[in-house]
PDB file of C-alpha atoms and ligand atoms in Angstrom:
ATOM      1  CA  UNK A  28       0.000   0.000   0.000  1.00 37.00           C
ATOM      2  CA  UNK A  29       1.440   3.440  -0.857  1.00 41.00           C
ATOM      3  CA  UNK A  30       0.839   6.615   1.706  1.00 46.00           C
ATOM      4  CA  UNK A  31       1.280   9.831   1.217  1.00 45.00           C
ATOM      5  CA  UNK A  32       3.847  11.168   4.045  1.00 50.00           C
ATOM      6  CA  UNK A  33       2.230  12.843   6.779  1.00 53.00           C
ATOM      7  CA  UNK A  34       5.045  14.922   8.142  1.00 54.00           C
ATOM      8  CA  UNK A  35       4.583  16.301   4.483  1.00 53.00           C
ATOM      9  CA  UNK A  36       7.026  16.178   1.293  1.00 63.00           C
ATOM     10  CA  UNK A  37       9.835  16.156   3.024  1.00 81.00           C
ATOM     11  CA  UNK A  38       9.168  13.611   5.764  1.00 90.00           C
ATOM     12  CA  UNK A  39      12.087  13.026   8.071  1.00 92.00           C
ATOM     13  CA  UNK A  40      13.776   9.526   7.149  1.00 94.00           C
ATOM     14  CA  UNK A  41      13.024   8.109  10.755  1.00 94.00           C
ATOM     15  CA  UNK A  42       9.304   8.725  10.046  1.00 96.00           C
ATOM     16  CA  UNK A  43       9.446   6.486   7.427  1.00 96.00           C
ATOM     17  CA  UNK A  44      11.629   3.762   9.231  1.00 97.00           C
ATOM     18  CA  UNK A  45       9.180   4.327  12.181  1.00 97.00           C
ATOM     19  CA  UNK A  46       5.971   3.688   9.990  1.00 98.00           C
ATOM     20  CA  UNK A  47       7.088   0.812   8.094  1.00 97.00           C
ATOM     21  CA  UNK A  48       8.251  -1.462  11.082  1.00 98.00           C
ATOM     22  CA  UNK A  49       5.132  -0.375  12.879  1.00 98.00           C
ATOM     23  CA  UNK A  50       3.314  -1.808   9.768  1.00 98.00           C
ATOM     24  CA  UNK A  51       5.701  -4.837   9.667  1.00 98.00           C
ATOM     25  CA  UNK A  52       4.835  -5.912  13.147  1.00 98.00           C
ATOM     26  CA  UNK A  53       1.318  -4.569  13.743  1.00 98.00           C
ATOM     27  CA  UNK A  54      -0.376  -7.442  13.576  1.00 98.00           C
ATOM     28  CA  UNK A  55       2.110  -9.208  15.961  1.00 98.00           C
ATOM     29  CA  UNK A  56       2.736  -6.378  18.072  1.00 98.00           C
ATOM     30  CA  UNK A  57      -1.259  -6.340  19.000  1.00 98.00           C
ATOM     31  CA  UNK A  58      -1.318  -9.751  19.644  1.00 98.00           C
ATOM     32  CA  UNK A  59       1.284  -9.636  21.863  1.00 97.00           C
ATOM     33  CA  UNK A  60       0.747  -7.140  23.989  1.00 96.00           C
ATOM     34  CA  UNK A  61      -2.873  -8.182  24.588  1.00 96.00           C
ATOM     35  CA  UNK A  62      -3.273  -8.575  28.359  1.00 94.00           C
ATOM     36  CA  UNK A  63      -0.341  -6.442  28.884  1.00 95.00           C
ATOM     37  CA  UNK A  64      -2.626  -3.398  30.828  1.00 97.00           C
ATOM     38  CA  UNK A  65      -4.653  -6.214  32.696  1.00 96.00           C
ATOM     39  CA  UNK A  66      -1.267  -6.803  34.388  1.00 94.00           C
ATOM     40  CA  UNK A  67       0.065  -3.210  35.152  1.00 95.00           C
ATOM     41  CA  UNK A  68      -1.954  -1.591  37.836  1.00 96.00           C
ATOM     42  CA  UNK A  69       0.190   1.279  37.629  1.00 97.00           C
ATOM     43  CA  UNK A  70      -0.531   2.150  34.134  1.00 98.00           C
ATOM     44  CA  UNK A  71      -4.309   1.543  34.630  1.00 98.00           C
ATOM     45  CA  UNK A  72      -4.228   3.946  37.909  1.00 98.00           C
ATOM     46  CA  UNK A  73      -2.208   6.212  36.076  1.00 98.00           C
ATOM     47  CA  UNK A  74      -4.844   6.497  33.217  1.00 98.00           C
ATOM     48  CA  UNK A  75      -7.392   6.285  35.304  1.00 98.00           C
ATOM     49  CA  UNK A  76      -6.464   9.532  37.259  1.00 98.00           C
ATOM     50  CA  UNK A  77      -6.307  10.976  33.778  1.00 98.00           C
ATOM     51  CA  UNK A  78      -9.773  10.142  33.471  1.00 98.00           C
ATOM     52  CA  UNK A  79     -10.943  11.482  36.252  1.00 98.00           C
ATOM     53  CA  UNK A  80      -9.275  14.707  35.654  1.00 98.00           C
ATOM     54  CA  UNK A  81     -10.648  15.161  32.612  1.00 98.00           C
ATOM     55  CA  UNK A  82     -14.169  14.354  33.558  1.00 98.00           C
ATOM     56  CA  UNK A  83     -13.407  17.136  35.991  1.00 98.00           C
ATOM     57  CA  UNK A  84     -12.407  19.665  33.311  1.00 97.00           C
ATOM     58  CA  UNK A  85     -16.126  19.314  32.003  1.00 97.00           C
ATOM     59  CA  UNK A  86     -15.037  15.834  29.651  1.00 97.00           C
ATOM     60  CA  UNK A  87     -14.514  16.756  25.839  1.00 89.00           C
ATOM     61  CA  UNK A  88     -12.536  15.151  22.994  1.00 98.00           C
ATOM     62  CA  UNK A  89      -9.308  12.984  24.336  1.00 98.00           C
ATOM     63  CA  UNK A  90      -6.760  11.757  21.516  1.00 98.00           C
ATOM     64  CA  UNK A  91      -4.804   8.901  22.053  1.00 99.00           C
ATOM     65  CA  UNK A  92      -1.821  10.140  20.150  1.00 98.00           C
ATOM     66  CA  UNK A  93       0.667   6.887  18.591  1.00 98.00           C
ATOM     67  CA  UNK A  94      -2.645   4.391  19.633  1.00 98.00           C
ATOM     68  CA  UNK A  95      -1.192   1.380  17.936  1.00 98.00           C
ATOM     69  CA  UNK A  96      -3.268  -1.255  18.010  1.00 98.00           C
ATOM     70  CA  UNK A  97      -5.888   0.824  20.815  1.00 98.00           C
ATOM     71  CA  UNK A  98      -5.359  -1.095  23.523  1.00 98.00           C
ATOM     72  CA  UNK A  99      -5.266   2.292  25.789  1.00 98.00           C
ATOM     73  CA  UNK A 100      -8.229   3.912  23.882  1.00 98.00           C
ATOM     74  CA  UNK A 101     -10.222   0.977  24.329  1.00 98.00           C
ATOM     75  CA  UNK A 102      -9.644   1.323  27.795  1.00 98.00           C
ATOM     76  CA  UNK A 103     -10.133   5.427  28.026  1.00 98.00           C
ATOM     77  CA  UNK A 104     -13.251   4.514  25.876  1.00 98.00           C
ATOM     78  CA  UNK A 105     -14.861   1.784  28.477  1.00 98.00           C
ATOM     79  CA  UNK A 106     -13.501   4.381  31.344  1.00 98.00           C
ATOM     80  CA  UNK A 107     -16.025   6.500  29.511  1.00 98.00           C
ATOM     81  CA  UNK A 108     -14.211   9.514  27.902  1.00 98.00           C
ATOM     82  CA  UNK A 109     -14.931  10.980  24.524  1.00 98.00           C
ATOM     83  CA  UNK A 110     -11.235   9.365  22.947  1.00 98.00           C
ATOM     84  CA  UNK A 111     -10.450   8.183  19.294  1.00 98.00           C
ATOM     85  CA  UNK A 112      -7.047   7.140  18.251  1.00 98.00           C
ATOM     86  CA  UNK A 113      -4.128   8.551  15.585  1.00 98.00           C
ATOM     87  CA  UNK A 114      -1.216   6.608  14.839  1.00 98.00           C
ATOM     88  CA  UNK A 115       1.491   6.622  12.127  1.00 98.00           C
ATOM     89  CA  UNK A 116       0.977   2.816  10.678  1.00 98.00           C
ATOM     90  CA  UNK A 117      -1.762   2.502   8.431  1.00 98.00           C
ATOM     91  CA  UNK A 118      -1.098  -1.206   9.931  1.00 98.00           C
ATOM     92  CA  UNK A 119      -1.498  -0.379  13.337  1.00 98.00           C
ATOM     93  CA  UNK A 120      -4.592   1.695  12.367  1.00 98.00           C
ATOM     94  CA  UNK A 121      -6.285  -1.190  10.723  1.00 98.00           C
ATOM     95  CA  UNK A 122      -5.604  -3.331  13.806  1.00 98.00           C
ATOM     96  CA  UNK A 123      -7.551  -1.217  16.108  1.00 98.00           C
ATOM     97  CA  UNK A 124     -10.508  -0.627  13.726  1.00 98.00           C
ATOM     98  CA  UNK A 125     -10.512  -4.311  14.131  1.00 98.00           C
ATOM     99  CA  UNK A 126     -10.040  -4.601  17.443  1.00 98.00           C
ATOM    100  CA  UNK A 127     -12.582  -1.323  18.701  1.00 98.00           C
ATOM    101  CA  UNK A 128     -14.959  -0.984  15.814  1.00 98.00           C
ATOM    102  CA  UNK A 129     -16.822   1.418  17.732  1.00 98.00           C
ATOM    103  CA  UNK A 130     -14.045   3.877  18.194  1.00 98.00           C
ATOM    104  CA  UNK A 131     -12.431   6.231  15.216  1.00 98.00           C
ATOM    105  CA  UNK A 132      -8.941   5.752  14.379  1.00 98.00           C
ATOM    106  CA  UNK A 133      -7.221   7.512  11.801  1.00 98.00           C
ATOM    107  CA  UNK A 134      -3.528   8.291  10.414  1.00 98.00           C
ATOM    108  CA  UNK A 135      -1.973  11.017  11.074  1.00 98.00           C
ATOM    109  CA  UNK A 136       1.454  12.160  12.546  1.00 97.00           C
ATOM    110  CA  UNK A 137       2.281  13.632  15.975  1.00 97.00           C
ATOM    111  CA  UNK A 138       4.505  16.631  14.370  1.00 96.00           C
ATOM    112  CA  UNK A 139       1.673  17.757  12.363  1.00 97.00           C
ATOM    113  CA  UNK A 140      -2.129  16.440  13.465  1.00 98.00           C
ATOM    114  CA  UNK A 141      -5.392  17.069  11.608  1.00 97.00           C
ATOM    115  CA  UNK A 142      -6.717  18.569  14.571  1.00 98.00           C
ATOM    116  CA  UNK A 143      -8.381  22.214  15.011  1.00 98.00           C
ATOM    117  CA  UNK A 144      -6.907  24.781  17.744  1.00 98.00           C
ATOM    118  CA  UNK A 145      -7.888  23.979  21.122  1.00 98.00           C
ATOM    119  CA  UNK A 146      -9.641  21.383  20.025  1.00 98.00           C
ATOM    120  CA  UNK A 147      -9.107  18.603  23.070  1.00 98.00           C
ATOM    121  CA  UNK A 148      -9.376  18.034  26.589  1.00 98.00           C
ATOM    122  CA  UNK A 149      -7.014  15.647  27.152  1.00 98.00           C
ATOM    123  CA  UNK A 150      -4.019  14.185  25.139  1.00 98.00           C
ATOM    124  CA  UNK A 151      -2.709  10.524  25.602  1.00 98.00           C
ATOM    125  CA  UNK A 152       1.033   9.694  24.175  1.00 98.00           C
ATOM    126  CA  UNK A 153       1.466   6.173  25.574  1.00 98.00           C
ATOM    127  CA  UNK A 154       4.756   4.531  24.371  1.00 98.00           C
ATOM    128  CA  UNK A 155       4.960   6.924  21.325  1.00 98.00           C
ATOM    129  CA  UNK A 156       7.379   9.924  21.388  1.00 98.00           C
ATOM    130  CA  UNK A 157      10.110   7.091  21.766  1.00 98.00           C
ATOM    131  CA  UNK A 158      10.363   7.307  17.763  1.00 98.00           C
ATOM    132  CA  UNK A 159      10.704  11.151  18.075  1.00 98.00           C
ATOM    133  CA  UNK A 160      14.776  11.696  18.669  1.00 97.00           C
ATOM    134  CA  UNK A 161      15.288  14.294  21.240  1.00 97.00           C
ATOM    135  CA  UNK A 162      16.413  17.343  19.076  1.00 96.00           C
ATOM    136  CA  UNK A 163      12.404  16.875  17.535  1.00 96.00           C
ATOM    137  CA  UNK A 164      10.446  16.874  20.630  1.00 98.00           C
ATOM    138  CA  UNK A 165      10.131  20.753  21.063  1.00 98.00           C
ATOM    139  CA  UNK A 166       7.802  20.595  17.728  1.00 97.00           C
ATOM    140  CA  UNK A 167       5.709  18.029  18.503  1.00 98.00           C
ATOM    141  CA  UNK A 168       5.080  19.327  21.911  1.00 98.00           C
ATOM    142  CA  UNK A 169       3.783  22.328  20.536  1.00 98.00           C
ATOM    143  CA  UNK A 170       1.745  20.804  17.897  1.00 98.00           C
ATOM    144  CA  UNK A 171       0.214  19.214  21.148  1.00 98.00           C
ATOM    145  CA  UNK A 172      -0.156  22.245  22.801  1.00 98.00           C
ATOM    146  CA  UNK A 173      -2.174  23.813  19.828  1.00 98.00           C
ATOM    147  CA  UNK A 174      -4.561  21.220  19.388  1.00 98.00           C
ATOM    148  CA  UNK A 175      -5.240  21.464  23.643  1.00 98.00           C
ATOM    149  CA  UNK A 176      -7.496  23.454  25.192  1.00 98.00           C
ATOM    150  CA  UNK A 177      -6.061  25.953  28.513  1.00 98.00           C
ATOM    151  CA  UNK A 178      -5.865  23.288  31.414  1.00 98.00           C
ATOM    152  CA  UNK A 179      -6.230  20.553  29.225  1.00 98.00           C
ATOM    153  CA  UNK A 180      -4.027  17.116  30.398  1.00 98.00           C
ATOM    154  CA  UNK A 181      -1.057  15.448  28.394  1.00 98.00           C
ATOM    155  CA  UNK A 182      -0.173  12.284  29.870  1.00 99.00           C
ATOM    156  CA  UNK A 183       2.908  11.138  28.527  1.00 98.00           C
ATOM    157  CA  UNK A 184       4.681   7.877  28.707  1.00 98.00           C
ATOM    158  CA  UNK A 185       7.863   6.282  27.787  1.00 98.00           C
ATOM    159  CA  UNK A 186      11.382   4.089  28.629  1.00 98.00           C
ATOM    160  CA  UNK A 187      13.733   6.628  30.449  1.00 98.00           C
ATOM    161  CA  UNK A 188      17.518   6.336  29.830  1.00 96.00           C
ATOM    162  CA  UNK A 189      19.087   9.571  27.999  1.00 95.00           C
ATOM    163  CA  UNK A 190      20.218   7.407  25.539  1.00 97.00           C
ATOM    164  CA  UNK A 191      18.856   5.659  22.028  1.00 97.00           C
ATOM    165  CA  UNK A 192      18.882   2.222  20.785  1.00 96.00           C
ATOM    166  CA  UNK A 193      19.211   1.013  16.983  1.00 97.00           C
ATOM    167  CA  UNK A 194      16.590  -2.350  16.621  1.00 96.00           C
ATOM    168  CA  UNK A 195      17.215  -4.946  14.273  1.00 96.00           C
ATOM    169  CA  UNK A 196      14.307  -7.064  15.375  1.00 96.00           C
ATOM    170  CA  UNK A 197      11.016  -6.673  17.257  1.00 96.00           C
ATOM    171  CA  UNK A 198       8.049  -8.630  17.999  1.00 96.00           C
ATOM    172  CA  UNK A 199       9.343 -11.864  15.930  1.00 96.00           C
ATOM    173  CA  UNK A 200      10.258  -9.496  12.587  1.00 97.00           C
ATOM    174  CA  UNK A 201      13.283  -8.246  11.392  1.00 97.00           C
ATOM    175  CA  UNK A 202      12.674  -4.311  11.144  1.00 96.00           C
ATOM    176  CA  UNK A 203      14.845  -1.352  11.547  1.00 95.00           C
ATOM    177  CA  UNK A 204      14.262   1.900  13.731  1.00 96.00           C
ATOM    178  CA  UNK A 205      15.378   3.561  16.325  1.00 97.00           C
ATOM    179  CA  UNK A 206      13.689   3.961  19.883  1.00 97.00           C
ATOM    180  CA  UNK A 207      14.755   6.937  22.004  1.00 98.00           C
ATOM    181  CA  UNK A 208      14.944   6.281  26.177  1.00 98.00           C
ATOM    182  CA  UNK A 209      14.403  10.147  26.363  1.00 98.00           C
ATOM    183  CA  UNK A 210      15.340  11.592  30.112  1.00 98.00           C
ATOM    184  CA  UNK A 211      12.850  12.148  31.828  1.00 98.00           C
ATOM    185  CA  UNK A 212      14.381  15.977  33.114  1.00 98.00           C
ATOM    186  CA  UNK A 213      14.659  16.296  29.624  1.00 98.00           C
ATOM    187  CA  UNK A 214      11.227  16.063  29.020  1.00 98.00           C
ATOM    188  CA  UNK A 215       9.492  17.835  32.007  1.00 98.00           C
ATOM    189  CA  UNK A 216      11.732  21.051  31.142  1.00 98.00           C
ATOM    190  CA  UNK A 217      10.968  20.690  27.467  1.00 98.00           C
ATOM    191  CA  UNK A 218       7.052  20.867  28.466  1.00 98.00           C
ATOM    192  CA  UNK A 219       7.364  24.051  30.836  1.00 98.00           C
ATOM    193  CA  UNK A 220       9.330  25.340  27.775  1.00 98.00           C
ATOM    194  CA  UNK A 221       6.486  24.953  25.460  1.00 98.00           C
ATOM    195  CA  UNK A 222       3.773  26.238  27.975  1.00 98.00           C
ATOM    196  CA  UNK A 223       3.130  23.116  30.009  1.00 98.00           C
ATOM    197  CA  UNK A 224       2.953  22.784  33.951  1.00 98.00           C
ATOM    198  CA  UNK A 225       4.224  19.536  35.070  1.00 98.00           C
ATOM    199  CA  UNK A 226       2.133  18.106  37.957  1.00 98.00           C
ATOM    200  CA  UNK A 227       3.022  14.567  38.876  1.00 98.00           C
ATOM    201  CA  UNK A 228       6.360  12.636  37.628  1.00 98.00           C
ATOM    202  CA  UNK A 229       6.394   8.942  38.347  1.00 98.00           C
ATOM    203  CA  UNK A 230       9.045   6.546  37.606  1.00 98.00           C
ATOM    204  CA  UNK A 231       9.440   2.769  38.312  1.00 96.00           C
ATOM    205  CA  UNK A 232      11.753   0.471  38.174  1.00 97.00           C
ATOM    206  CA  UNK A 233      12.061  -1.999  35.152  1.00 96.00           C
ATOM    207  CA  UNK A 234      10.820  -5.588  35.537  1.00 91.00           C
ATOM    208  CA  UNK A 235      10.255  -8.470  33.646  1.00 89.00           C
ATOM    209  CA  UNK A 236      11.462  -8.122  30.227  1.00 87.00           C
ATOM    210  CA  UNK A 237      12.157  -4.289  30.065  1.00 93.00           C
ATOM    211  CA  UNK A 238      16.066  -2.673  30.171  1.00 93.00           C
ATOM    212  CA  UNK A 239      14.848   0.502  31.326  1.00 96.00           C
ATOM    213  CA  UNK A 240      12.791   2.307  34.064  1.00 98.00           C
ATOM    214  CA  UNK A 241       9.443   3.770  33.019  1.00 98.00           C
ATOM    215  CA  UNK A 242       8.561   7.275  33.317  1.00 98.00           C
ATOM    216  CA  UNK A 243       5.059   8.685  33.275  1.00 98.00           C
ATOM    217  CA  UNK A 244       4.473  12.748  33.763  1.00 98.00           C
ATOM    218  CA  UNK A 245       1.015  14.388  33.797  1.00 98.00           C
ATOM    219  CA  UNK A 246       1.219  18.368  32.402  1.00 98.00           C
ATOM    220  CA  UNK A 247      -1.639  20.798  31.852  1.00 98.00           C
ATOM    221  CA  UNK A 248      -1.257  22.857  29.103  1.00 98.00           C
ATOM    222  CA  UNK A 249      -0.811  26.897  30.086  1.00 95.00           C
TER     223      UNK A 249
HETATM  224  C1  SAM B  13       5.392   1.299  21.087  1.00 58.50           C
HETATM  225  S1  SAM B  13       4.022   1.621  20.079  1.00 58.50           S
HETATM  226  C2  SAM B  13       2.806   2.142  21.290  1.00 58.50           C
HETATM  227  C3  SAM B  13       1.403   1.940  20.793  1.00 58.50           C
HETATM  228  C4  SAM B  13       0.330   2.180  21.837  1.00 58.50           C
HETATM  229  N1  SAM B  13       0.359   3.529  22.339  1.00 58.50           N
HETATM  230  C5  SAM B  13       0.468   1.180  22.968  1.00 58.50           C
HETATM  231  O1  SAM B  13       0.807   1.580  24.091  1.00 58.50           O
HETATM  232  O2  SAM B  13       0.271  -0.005  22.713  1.00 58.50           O
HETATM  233  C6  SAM B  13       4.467   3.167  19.316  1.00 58.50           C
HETATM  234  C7  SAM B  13       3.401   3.664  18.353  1.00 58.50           C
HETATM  235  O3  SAM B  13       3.658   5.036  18.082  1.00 58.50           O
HETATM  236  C8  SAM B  13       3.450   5.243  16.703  1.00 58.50           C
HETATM  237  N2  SAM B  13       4.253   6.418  16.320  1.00 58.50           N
HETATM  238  C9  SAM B  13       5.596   6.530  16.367  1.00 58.50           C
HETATM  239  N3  SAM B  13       5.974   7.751  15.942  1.00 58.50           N
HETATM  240  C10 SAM B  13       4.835   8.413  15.627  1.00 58.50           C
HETATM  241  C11 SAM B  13       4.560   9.707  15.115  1.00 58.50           C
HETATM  242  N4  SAM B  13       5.546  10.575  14.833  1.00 58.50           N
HETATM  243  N5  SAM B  13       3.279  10.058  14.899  1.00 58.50           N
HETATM  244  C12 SAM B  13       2.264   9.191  15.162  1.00 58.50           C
HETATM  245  N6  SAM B  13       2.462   7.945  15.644  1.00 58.50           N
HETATM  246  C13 SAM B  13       3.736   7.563  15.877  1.00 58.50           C
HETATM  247  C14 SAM B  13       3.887   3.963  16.041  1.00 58.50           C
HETATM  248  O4  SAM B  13       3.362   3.811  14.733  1.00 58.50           O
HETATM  249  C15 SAM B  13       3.391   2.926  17.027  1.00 58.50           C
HETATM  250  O5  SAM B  13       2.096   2.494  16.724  1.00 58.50           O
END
């Protein structure tokens, strides 16, 4: 299948890496990590305090920005929020339409989403600015802060390190791309720099299969 590149004509080369292994493994990747939030009371508390939070900023749109297969929408959408998913892989899209029929998925790219001003509540980025190299994430956060409304929640989440890792293989494939363990410093002074307020930072320790710690930060948009 041929796609037009959604970071426009001159779509960064990692974009492209990042899309096609995400296609690559979709179906693999979704199968795989089925079960995965059953098992993770932390993430589910985490997004669940998101929830709450933006029930209590009056509810509204929520996009679940890099959604993958929708295993996190699916659970914003049965937590009851307004949420539909964007990803990258026209592969990973096609997995959750499978997956969450009820719930609208399209393709689109976190530097540059086909979203109005101020448009949402709340923003989810579960697992996905680890494709975005450091030196990038200053324009995607403020593509994220235009398409937010004042006090609306971003609820990042990603592999901390301060360091990046080439992949020859993932989820039983051989595919290339790169995956970024951004710091998590890094990150929380990058959002007050593009108009964010940090208000919780949690980190734990890896276990079971993963390298690295996790790191999870809630920010409201200025
Ligand atoms: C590790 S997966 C996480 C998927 C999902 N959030 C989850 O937790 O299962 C990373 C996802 O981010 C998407 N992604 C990576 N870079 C992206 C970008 N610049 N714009 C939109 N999606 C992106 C990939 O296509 C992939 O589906």
């Amino acid at each position: 299948m041929t796609v037009p590149p959604v970071d426009g004509p001159t779509e960064p080369p990692h974009v492209t890496e990042t899309r096609t292994a995400y296609d690559t493994v979709a179906v693999d990747y979704a199968r795989l990590l089925e079960g995965e939030l059953a098992r993770s009371p932390l993430d589910r508390a985490l997004l669940g305090h998101f929830a709450e939070l933006v029930e209590l900023e009056g509810g509204g749109p929520v996009v679940d920005v890099g959604c993958g297969p929708g295993r996190i929408t699916g659970h914003l959408a049965a937590l009851g929020l307004d949420v539909s998913g964007i990803d990258l892989s026209p592969g990973m899209v096609a997995e959750a339409r499978r997956r969450h029929p009820d719930i609208d998925f399209s393709t689109g790219s976190l530097a540059a989403l086909d979203l109005p001003d101020a448009s949402v509540t709340g923003v989810v980025a579960w697992y996905s600015i680890i494709h975005t190299p450091p030196a990038s994430l200053p324009q995607v956060f403020a593509e994220l802060h235009r398409v937010m409304r004042p006090n609306g929640l971003l609820l990042p989440a990603f592999q901390a390190g301060g360091f990046s890792v080439r992949h020859e293989q993932a989820y039983g494939h051989t595919v290339t791309f790169e995956a970024h363990r951004h710091d998590p410093d890094h990150v929380a002074g990058l959002l007050a720099q593009g108009g964010f307020r940090v208000t919780v930072r949690t980190e734990r320790a890896a276990q079971d299969y993963e390298k690295t710690p996790q790191a999870f930060l809630l920010a409201r948009r200025g």
